[in-house]
XYZ file of C-alpha atoms in Angstrom:
297
model
C 16.620 81.831 -38.446
C 16.312 80.418 -34.793
C 14.393 77.624 -33.136
C 11.887 79.690 -31.919
C 10.965 80.915 -35.323
C 10.706 77.127 -36.481
C 8.698 76.193 -33.500
C 6.137 78.898 -34.600
C 6.044 77.640 -38.339
C 5.096 74.187 -36.725
C 2.495 75.700 -34.699
C 0.606 77.860 -36.951
C 0.423 74.982 -39.371
C -1.418 72.913 -36.366
C -3.715 75.808 -34.931
C -4.040 78.527 -37.901
C -4.536 81.251 -35.240
C -1.781 83.667 -33.794
C -3.423 83.929 -30.363
C -3.374 80.112 -29.879
C 0.313 80.083 -31.174
C 1.090 83.107 -28.744
C -0.597 81.155 -25.871
C 1.142 77.915 -26.426
C 4.477 79.763 -26.321
C 3.569 81.807 -23.485
C 4.132 85.113 -25.304
C 1.868 87.912 -26.676
C 0.679 87.938 -30.115
C 2.489 90.767 -31.325
C 5.893 88.754 -30.637
C 4.357 86.149 -32.888
C 3.615 88.697 -35.826
C 7.164 89.990 -35.402
C 8.793 86.612 -35.747
C 6.822 85.376 -38.592
C 7.652 88.748 -40.715
C 11.244 88.634 -39.384
C 11.442 85.007 -40.803
C 10.120 85.832 -44.213
C 12.270 89.151 -44.559
C 15.237 86.805 -43.848
C 14.286 84.117 -46.414
C 12.963 86.376 -48.789
C 9.752 84.593 -49.451
C 6.205 84.802 -48.456
C 5.457 81.902 -45.752
C 1.874 82.537 -44.583
C -1.036 83.935 -46.161
C -4.284 85.021 -44.223
C -7.673 83.665 -45.072
C -10.751 84.418 -43.097
C -9.024 85.108 -40.082
C -6.886 81.988 -40.366
C -3.050 81.656 -41.097
C -2.268 79.022 -43.834
C 1.398 78.043 -45.280
C 2.081 78.799 -48.738
C 3.894 76.530 -50.826
C 7.209 77.810 -49.538
C 5.614 77.710 -45.997
C 4.999 73.810 -46.553
C 8.534 72.882 -47.494
C 9.883 74.912 -44.609
C 7.346 73.032 -42.458
C 8.784 70.000 -43.595
C 12.231 70.421 -42.053
C 11.022 72.564 -39.230
C 9.143 69.649 -37.814
C 12.239 67.426 -37.802
C 14.172 70.215 -36.241
C 11.416 70.878 -33.774
C 11.397 67.120 -32.759
C 15.298 66.873 -32.551
C 15.397 69.776 -30.262
C 12.775 68.346 -27.852
C 14.474 65.084 -28.012
C 17.733 66.958 -27.048
C 16.251 68.469 -24.211
C 14.830 65.434 -22.763
C 17.834 63.524 -22.996
C 19.997 65.896 -21.509
C 17.396 66.398 -18.804
C 17.896 62.876 -17.984
C 21.455 63.407 -16.901
C 20.234 65.960 -14.532
C 18.135 63.495 -12.931
C 18.269 59.812 -13.485
C 15.189 58.886 -12.028
C 12.877 61.432 -13.765
C 11.948 61.886 -17.483
C 9.623 60.537 -20.094
C 9.943 57.770 -22.631
C 7.355 57.419 -25.739
C 7.269 53.673 -27.082
C 5.466 52.861 -30.289
C 4.903 49.055 -30.726
C 2.824 47.126 -32.833
C -0.019 44.980 -31.729
C 1.528 41.608 -30.605
C 4.608 43.094 -28.550
C 2.181 45.762 -27.253
C -0.292 43.189 -25.775
C 1.936 40.018 -25.166
C 5.429 41.167 -24.400
C 5.342 44.937 -23.088
C 2.587 44.762 -20.227
C 5.074 42.813 -17.836
C 8.296 44.570 -18.885
C 6.344 48.125 -18.241
C 5.362 46.962 -15.020
C 8.716 46.023 -13.697
C 10.386 49.022 -15.107
C 7.564 51.268 -13.569
C 8.363 49.474 -10.232
C 12.218 50.298 -10.856
C 11.502 53.948 -11.747
C 8.373 55.085 -10.480
C 9.046 58.711 -11.503
C 9.652 58.114 -14.967
C 6.457 58.474 -17.324
C 6.010 55.974 -19.961
C 3.704 56.510 -23.051
C 2.819 53.360 -25.078
C 1.391 54.067 -28.627
C -0.059 51.001 -30.460
C 0.100 51.493 -34.170
C 1.082 49.090 -37.220
C 4.922 48.294 -37.908
C 4.982 50.691 -40.759
C 3.485 53.550 -38.889
C 6.008 52.787 -36.064
C 9.075 52.975 -38.544
C 7.768 56.414 -39.944
C 7.310 57.781 -36.534
C 10.929 56.671 -35.517
C 12.119 58.451 -38.804
C 10.234 61.568 -37.651
C 11.708 61.496 -34.279
C 8.159 61.348 -32.757
C 9.088 58.293 -30.497
C 12.092 57.296 -28.602
C 12.053 53.600 -29.539
C 9.716 50.845 -31.265
C 9.022 47.379 -30.684
C 7.402 45.726 -33.784
C 6.621 42.370 -35.313
C 8.050 42.411 -38.863
C 9.676 40.569 -41.553
C 13.361 40.942 -41.808
C 13.800 44.265 -43.051
C 16.521 47.059 -43.826
C 15.528 50.666 -43.473
C 18.237 53.512 -43.531
C 18.687 55.275 -40.266
C 16.907 52.824 -37.980
C 18.937 50.222 -35.907
C 17.306 46.971 -35.315
C 17.984 43.953 -33.084
C 15.972 40.752 -33.406
C 14.833 39.596 -29.865
C 12.391 36.733 -30.734
C 10.705 34.764 -33.399
C 6.856 35.812 -34.038
C 5.604 32.897 -35.732
C 2.399 33.218 -37.818
C 0.235 30.131 -37.736
C -2.917 29.022 -39.294
C -5.567 29.164 -36.657
C -9.461 28.132 -36.133
C -11.826 26.946 -33.741
C -11.804 23.376 -32.249
C -15.227 22.958 -33.677
C -13.788 23.691 -37.301
C -13.546 20.759 -39.486
C -9.803 21.296 -39.961
C -9.324 20.119 -36.198
C -10.590 16.752 -37.333
C -7.909 16.490 -40.437
C -4.691 14.689 -40.329
C -3.660 17.095 -43.219
C -4.666 20.418 -44.626
C -3.820 21.139 -48.202
C -3.419 24.368 -49.903
C -6.760 23.579 -51.869
C -8.748 23.126 -48.554
C -7.470 26.292 -47.296
C -8.514 28.094 -50.469
C -12.179 27.126 -49.996
C -12.351 28.503 -46.477
C -13.691 31.984 -45.429
C -10.615 33.823 -44.234
C -10.204 36.444 -41.546
C -7.964 39.362 -42.672
C -5.926 41.890 -41.114
C -6.625 45.708 -42.487
C -3.844 47.169 -44.553
C -0.974 48.337 -43.615
C -0.255 45.081 -41.662
C 2.920 43.132 -41.662
C 0.556 39.764 -41.342
C -1.241 41.079 -44.226
C 1.859 41.805 -46.383
C 3.052 38.269 -45.747
C -0.069 36.554 -46.353
C -0.371 38.393 -49.781
C 3.004 37.093 -50.775
C 2.410 33.689 -49.609
C -1.246 33.599 -51.690
C 0.752 35.113 -54.650
C 3.345 32.424 -54.491
C 0.896 29.360 -54.408
C -1.820 31.212 -56.738
C -4.145 31.216 -53.861
C -7.526 32.972 -54.053
C -9.789 32.741 -51.051
C -13.648 32.355 -51.462
C -14.823 34.393 -49.020
C -12.839 37.281 -46.904
C -13.752 39.107 -43.782
C -11.194 42.141 -43.205
C -10.875 43.360 -39.490
C -9.192 46.061 -37.759
C -8.983 44.316 -34.241
C -7.147 41.177 -33.450
C -9.426 40.539 -30.280
C -12.366 40.637 -32.754
C -10.581 38.228 -34.864
C -10.078 35.572 -32.449
C -13.654 36.137 -30.965
C -15.165 35.298 -34.658
C -12.638 32.284 -34.870
C -14.087 30.940 -31.608
C -17.370 30.580 -33.495
C -16.086 28.062 -35.938
C -16.864 30.160 -38.824
C -13.664 31.091 -40.510
C -9.835 30.549 -40.424
C -7.066 33.110 -39.708
C -3.203 33.499 -40.152
C -2.364 34.889 -36.880
C 0.759 35.303 -34.471
C 0.956 32.338 -32.327
C 1.894 34.610 -29.229
C -1.420 36.124 -29.926
C -3.313 33.039 -29.208
C -1.539 31.114 -26.817
C -4.399 31.779 -23.941
C -6.652 30.431 -25.954
C -4.736 27.390 -26.857
C -4.247 26.805 -23.145
C -7.864 27.007 -22.714
C -8.871 24.900 -25.719
C -10.645 27.328 -27.357
C -8.640 27.513 -30.530
C -6.160 25.273 -32.428
C -3.802 25.730 -35.143
C -1.600 24.117 -37.628
C 1.727 25.352 -39.163
C 0.985 27.238 -42.328
C 1.626 24.764 -45.312
C 4.518 25.782 -47.569
C 5.246 29.126 -45.710
C 8.656 29.943 -45.908
C 8.523 33.665 -44.804
C 10.203 34.667 -41.466
C 8.472 37.149 -38.779
C 10.359 38.405 -35.722
C 9.982 40.906 -33.160
C 12.492 43.800 -33.154
C 13.395 46.489 -30.825
C 14.344 49.283 -33.294
C 15.567 52.936 -32.829
C 16.982 55.912 -34.628
C 20.647 55.798 -35.147
C 20.979 59.490 -34.501
C 19.148 59.348 -31.332
C 21.599 59.181 -27.965
C 20.533 56.205 -26.145
C 20.422 57.374 -22.692
C 20.820 55.237 -19.456
C 17.154 55.068 -19.206
C 16.568 53.790 -22.701
C 19.520 51.502 -22.677
C 18.003 49.974 -19.370
C 14.716 49.620 -20.806
C 15.868 47.860 -24.110
C 17.970 45.438 -21.936
C 14.731 44.797 -19.762
C 12.865 44.028 -23.065
C 15.275 41.588 -24.603
C 15.811 39.908 -21.161
C 12.298 39.285 -20.931
C 12.020 38.014 -24.530
C 14.985 35.803 -24.139
C 13.395 34.171 -20.942
C 9.850 33.598 -22.861
């Protein structure tokens, strides 16, 4: 078994056609056929089956694919890291970030980094915190920046770079803005704007409602934080939201906020990376830039 054969398994799963796999690898189709037959003979099991001109993985093939993906990702990562030693000022970095750090922390950091290293390609993927952690586990990204409650996950190294406080936000026209004290009972009667699952904010809100036996009278579930802020401005609802995400709206006097009553849960912004990944000079420089920016702000 060699790396090429494992890469073929990954590509067959993705494209189902040997002609496409051959094209992606820059070889002829008979070469692909030879390698898949050789791999099956080597392992002594059937890995592929042909149906209607398309190749599908058998159960044994699916099991092999699970490990082939991990090995393929590690191989590509190793090539990328060693290439950075060849030329420090060229390369590529893939960052996974949850919405708050991606929107309110990374833009300036990425801008400054690109000014310093214009030939390094940066890809930023905006996903939920659970999705980012899974992508790191699978070696699909180089590093992650997420907003999350404190966590302990095997194989992932984390650094807490700044707090990300959740607050109760509403429009300046909302009647909460005129109250000196907002109780749990007051909150329970309001229309609540919710983040979709999976979401760290949603998870913490669920823990809070269960701890205080709260059931909201009306709920609106949203996939977009920007949409949530726009709806809040109309005065029709409240939301548990990152204070970082509404700082501009607060400055423009469009939204107000109060601390969440009896809310004892922490949330921070973390940089995270896989402990098996070699942090090159480029990655280390970027991590240092992110941490420095967060500390100043």
